[in-house]
Coordinates of C-alpha atoms and ligand atoms in Angstrom, one line a residue:
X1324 CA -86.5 141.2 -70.9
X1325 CA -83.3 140.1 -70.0
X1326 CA -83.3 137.3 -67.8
X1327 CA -79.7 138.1 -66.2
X1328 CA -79.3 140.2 -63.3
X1329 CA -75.9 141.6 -61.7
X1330 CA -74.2 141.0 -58.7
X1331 CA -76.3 138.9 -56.6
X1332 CA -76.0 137.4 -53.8
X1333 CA -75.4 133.7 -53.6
X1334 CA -76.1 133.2 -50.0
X1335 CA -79.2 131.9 -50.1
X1336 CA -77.9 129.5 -52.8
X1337 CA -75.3 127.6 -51.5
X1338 CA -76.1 125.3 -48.2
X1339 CA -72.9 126.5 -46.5
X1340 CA -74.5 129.8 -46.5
X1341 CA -71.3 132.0 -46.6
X1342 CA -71.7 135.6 -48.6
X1343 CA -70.3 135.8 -52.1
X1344 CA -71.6 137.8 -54.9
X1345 CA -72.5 136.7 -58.6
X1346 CA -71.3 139.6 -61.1
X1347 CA -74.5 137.6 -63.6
X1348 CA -77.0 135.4 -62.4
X1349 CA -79.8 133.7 -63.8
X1350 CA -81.8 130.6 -63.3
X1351 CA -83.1 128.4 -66.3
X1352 CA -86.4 125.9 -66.6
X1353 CA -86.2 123.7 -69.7
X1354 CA -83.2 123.0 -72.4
X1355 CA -83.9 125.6 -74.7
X1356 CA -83.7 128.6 -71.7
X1357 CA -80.3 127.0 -71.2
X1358 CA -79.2 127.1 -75.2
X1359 CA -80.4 130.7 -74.8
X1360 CA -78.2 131.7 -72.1
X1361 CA -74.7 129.7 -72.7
X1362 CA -75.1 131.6 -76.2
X1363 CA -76.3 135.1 -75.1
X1364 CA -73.5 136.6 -77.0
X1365 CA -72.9 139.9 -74.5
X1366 CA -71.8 136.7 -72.2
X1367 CA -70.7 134.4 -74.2
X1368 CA -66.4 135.7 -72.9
X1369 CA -67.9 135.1 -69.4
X1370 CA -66.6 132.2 -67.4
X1371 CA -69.9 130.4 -66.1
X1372 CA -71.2 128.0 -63.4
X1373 CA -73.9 125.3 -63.6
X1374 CA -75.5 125.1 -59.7
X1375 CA -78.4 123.0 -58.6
X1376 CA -79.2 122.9 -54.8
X1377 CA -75.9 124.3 -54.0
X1378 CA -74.8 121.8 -51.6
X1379 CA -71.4 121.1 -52.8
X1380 CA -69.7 124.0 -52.9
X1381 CA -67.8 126.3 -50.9
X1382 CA -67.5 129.7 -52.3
X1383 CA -64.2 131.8 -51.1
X1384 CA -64.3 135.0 -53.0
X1385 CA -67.5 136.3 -55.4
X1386 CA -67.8 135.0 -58.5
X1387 CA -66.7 137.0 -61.3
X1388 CA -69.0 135.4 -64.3
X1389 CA -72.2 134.0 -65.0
X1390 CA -74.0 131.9 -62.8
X1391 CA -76.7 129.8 -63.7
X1392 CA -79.2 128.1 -61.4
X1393 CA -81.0 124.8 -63.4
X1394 CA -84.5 124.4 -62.5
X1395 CA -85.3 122.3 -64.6
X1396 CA -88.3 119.8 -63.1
X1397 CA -90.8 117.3 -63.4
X1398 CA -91.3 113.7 -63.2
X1399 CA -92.4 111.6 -66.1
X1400 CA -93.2 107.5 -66.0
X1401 CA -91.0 106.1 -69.5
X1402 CA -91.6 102.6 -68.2
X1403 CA -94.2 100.7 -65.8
X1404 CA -94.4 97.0 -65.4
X1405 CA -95.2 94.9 -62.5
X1406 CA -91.6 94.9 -61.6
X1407 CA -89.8 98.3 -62.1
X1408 CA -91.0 101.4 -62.5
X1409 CA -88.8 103.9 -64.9
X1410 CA -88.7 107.1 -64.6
X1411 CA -87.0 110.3 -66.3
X1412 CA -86.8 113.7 -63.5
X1413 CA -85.5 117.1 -64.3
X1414 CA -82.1 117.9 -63.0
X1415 CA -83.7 120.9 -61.0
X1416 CA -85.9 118.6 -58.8
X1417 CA -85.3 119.1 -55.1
X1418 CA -83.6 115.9 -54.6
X1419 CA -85.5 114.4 -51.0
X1420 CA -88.9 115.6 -52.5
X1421 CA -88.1 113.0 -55.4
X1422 CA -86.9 110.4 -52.8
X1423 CA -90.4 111.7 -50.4
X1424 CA -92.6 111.1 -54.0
X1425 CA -90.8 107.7 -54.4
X1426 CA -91.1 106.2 -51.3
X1427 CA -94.7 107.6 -50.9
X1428 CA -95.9 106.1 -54.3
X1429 CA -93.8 102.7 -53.0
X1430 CA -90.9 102.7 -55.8
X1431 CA -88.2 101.2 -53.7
X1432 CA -84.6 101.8 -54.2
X1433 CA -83.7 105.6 -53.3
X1434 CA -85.1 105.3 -49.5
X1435 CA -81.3 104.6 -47.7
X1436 CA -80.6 108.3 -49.7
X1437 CA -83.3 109.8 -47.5
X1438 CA -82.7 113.7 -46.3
X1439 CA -79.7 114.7 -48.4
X1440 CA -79.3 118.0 -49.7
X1441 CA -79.3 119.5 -53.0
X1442 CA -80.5 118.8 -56.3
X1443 CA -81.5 115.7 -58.7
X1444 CA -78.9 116.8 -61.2
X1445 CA -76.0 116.6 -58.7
X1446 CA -77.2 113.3 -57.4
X1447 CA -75.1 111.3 -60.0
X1448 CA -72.1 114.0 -60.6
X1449 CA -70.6 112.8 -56.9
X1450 CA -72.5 109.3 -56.6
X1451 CA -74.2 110.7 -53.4
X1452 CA -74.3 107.7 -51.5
X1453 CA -75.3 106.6 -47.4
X1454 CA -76.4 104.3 -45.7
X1455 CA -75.2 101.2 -47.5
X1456 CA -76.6 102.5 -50.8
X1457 CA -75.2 104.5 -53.8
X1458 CA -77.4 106.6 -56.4
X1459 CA -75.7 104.8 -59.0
X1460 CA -77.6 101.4 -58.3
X1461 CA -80.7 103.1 -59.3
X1462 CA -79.8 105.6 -62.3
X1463 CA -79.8 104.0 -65.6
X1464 CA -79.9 107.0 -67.9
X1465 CA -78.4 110.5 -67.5
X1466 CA -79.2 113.6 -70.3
X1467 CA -77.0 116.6 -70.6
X1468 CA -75.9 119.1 -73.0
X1469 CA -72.6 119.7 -74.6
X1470 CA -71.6 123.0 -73.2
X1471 CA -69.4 123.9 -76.3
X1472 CA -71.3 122.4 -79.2
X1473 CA -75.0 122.5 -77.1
X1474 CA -75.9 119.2 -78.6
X1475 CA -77.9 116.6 -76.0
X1476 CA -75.8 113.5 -74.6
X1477 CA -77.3 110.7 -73.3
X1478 CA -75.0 108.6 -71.3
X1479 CA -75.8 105.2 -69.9
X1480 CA -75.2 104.0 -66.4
X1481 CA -71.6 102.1 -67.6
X1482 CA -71.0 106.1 -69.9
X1483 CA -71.1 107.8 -66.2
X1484 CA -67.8 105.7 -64.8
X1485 CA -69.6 105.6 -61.0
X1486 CA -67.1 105.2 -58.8
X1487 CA -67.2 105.6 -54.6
X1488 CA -68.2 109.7 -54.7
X1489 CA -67.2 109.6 -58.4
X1490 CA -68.4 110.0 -62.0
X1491 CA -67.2 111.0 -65.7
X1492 CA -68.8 114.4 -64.6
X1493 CA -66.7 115.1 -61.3
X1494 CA -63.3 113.9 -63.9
X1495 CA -62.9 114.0 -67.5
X1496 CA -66.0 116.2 -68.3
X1497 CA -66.1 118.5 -65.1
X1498 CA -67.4 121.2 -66.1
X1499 CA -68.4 120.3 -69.7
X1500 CA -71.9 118.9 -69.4
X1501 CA -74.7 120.7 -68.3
X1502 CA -77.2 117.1 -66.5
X1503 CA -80.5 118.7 -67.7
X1504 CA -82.4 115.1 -66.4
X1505 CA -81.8 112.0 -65.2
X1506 CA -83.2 108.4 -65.4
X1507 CA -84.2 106.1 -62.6
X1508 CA -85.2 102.6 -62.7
X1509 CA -87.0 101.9 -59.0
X1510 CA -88.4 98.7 -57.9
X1511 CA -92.0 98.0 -56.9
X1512 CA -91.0 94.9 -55.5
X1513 CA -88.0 96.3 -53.0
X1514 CA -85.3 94.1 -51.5
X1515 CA -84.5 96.5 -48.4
X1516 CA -80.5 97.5 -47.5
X1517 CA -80.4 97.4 -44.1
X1518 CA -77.1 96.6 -43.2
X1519 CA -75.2 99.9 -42.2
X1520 CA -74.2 100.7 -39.1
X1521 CA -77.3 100.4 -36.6
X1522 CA -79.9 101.1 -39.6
X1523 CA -81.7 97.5 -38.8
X1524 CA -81.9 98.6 -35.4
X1525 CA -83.4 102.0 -35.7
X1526 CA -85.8 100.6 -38.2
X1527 CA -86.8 97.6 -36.1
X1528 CA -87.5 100.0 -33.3
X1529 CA -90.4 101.2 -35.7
X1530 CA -91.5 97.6 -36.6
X1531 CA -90.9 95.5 -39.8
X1532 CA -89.5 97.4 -42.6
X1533 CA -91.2 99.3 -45.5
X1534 CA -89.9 102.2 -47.8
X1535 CA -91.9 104.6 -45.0
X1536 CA -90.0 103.4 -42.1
X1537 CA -86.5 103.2 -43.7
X1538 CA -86.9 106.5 -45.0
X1539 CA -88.0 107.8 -41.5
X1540 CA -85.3 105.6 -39.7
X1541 CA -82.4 107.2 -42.1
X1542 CA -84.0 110.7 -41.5
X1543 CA -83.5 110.2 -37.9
X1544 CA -79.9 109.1 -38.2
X1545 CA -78.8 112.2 -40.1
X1546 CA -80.6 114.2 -38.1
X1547 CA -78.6 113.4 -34.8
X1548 CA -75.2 113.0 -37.1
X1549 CA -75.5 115.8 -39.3
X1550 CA -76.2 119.6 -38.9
X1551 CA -79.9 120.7 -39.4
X1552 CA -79.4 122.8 -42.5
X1553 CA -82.2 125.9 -41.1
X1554 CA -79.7 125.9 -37.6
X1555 CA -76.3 125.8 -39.7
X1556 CA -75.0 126.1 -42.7
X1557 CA -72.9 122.9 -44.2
X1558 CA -72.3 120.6 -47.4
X1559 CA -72.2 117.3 -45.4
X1560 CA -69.1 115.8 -45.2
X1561 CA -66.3 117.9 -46.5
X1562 CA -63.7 115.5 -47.3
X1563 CA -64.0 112.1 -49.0
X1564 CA -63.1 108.8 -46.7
X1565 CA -59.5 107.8 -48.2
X1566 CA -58.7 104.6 -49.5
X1567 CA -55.6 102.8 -48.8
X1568 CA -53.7 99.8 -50.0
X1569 CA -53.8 96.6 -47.7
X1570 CA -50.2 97.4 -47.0
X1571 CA -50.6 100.9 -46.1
X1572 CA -53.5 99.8 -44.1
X1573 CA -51.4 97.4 -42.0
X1574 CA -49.0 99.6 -41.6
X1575 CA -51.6 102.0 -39.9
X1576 CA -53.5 99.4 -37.9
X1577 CA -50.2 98.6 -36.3
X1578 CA -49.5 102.1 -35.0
X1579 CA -53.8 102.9 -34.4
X1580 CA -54.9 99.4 -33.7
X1581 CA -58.4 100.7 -33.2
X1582 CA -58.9 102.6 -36.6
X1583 CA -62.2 101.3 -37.9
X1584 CA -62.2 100.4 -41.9
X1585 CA -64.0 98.8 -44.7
X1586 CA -62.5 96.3 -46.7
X1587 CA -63.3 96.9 -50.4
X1588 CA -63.5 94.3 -53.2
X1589 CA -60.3 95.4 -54.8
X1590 CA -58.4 94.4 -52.0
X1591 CA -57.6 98.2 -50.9
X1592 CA -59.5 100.2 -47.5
X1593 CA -61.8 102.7 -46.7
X1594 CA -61.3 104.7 -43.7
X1595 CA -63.7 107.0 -42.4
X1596 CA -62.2 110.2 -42.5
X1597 CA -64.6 111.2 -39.5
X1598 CA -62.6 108.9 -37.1
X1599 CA -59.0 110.3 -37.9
X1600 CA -60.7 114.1 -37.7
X1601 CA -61.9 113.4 -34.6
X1602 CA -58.5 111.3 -33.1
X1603 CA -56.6 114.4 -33.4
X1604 CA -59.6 116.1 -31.3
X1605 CA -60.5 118.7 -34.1
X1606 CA -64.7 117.7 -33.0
X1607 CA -66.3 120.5 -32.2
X1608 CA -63.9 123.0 -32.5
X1609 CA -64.2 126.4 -33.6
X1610 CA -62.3 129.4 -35.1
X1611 CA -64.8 132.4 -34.9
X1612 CA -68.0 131.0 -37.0
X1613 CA -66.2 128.2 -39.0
X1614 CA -65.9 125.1 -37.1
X1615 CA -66.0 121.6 -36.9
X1616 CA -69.6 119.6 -36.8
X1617 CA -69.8 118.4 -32.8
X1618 CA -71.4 115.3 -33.9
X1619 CA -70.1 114.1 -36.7
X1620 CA -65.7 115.5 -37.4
X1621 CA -66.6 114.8 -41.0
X1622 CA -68.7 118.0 -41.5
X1623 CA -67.3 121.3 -41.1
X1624 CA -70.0 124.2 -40.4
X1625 CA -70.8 127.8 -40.8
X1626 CA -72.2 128.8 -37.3
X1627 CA -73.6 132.4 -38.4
X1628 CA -71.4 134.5 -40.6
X1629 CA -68.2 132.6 -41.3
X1630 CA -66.3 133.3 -44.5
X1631 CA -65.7 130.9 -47.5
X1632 CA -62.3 131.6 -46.9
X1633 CA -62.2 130.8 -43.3
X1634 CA -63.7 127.7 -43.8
X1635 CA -61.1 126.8 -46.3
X1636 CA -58.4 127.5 -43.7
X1637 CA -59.9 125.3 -41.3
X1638 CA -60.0 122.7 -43.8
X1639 CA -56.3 122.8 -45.0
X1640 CA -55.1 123.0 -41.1
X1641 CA -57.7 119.8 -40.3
X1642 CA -56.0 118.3 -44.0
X1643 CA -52.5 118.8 -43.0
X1644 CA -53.0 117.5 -39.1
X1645 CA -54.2 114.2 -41.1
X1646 CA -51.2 114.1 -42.9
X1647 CA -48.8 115.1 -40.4
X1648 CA -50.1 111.9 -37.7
X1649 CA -51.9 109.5 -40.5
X1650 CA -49.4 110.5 -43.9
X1651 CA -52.7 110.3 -45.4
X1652 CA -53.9 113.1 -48.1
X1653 CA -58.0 113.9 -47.7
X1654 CA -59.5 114.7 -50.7
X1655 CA -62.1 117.4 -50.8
X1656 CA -65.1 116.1 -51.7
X1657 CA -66.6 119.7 -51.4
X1658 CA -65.8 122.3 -54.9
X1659 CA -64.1 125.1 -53.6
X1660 CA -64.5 127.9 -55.8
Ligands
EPU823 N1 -66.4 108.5 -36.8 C1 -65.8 108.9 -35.7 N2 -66.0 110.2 -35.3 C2 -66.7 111.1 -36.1 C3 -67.3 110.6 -37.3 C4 -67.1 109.3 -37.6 O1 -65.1 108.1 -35.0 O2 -66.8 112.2 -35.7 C5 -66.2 107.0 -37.2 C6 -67.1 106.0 -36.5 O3 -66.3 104.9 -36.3 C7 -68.1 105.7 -37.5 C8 -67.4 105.8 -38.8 O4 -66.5 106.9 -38.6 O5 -68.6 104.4 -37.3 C9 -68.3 106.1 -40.0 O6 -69.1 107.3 -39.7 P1 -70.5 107.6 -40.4 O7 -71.4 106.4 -40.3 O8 -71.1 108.8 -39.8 O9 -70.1 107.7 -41.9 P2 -69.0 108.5 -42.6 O10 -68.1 107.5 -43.3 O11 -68.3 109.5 -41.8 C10 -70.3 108.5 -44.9 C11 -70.7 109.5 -45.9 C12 -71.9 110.3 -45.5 C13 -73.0 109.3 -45.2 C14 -72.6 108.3 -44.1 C15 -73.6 107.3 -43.9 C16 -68.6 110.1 -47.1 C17 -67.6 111.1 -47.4 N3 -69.6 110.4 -46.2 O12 -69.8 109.3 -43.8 O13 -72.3 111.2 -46.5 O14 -74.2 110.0 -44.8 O15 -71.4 107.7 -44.6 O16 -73.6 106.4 -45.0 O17 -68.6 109.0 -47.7 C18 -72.0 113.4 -47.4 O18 -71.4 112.8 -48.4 O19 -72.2 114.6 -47.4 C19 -72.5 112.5 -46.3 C20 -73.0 113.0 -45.2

């Protein structure tokens, strides 16, 4: 049978939950369903999308190709010592059930990346990253598949360039490499990162710190920051924090001495794109079902039956505000399709 279907709908697959229609759509389990597809040849003229949890992406019009849904899954141990555990996860695991499995089976090291949304194969395309700690500290290996040629890749933690919400596969490769699993090295022996924002304190509340109450403490955070994805639809923040040189950033703090900021290594700044949203008083607002998070300016939501395309608009007027009283760019960290 043919496992392609036409014109579906990709509501239910993408966390922002706007409507938008595949033309094809099929979902794939292992490497070799994959090969099958990408070289079906009635599709093979067909643009095509790789998706995993969907929770990166803003969809403004239906999607005239293929898209193809990797569900790939399972968790096998390569390595187990005293020390580190090592192990290699399909790139269609749900990615807080891995973290949940981890922290449960007391492998330390994804705990601060509690309660995010989507997929183990996204986790190291945009570095997901909170709460003090980036998915990049943990991943030593990434698979994928050579979307012309289909031959497997392996790339090591230095291949993937990790940068702040960056990777060779958000750059250079976008769009070439299908991440079909990826390799974590987790500590049974954790050193705990408890240094963001009031993190310590939440967890302290609980009592002295282990994998359980970190994960827990993190879970509560998000939960009063961020949207709770079964009340709203959303794909977390929608714009990445810009960074500035130390000039620029003086130049700023002069005219906003109160703009918060993170000094980097390299000399340069991070600001938190949250704070300038909400300075110009775009928190909680709303144009019909698109709006802006009430708790967090960062995230922009879909209250009920917003369109791709509204939300988009609300993002380039909340992008050209910034501009207009900052003369700062923000970057989309969401794809918009
Ligand atoms: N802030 C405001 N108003 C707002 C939001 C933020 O003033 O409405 C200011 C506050 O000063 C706050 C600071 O911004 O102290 C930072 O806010 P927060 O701790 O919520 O973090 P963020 O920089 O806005 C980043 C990540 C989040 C991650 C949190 C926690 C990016 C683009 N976002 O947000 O990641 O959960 O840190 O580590 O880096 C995501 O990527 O989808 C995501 C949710």
């Amino acid at each position: 049978m043919n496992p392609i279907s036409n014109n579906i709908s990709l509501k239910q697959y993408n966390t922002f939950g706007v409507e938008a229609k595949a033309r094809y759509f099929a979902s794939f389990s292992s490497e070799e369903e994959l090969k099958e597809l990408l070289t079906d040849p009635d599709y093979s003229n067909e643009q095509t999308i790789i998706m995993g949890g969907g929770s990166n992406i803003l969809f403004t019009s239906d999607y005239e190709g293929l898209v193809l849904i990797n569900q790939i899954k399972g968790i096998e141990i390569l390595e187990d010592t005293q020390e580190f555990i090592t192990i290699r996860v399909g790139a269609g695991e749900n990615w807080d059930d891995l973290v949940e499995y981890c922290v449960n089976q007391g492998w330390g090291g994804l705990e601060n990346l509690s309660y995010i949304p989507g997929s183990v194969g996204a986790s190291p395309i945009q570095n997901i990253g909170a709460y003090g700690a980036e998915v990049k500290d943990t991943i030593t290996m990434v698979h994928a598949l050579n979307r012309e040629n289909l031959i497997p890749l392996t790339y090591s933690n230095k291949d993937c360039l990790f940068d702040y919400r960056d990777s060779i596969f958000k750059n250079r490769l976008k769009g070439k490499r299908v991440i079909t699993h990826v390799v974590f090295k987790l500590s049974k022996k954790p050193v705990f990162h408890l240094n963001y924002g009031n993190l310590k304190e939440k967890v302290q509340q609980k009592g002295s710190p282990t994998l359980q109450i970190i994960r827990e403490a993190v879970i509560e955070i998000r939960k009063s920051k961020l949207p709770e994805p079964e009340e709203k639809g959303s794909a977390g923040s929608f714009f990445k924090n810009p960074v500035v040189t130390s000039k620029e950033f003086k130049k700023l703090r002069s005219t906003h001495p109160d703009m918060p900021s993170y000094p980097l290594p390299d000399n340069r700044y991070k600001i938190p794109a949250g704070w300038l949203i909400d300075q110009l008083g775009w928190k909680g607002h709303r144009e019909g079902d698109a709006g802006v998070h009430s708790k967090q300016a960062l995230v922009l939501v879909n209250h009920g039956k917003a369109s791709g395309k509204e939300i988009c608009r609300l993002s380039q007027r909340i992008r050209e505000s910034v501009c207009n009283t900052f003369h700062i760019d923000l970057e989309y960290e969401v794809n918009i399709l």
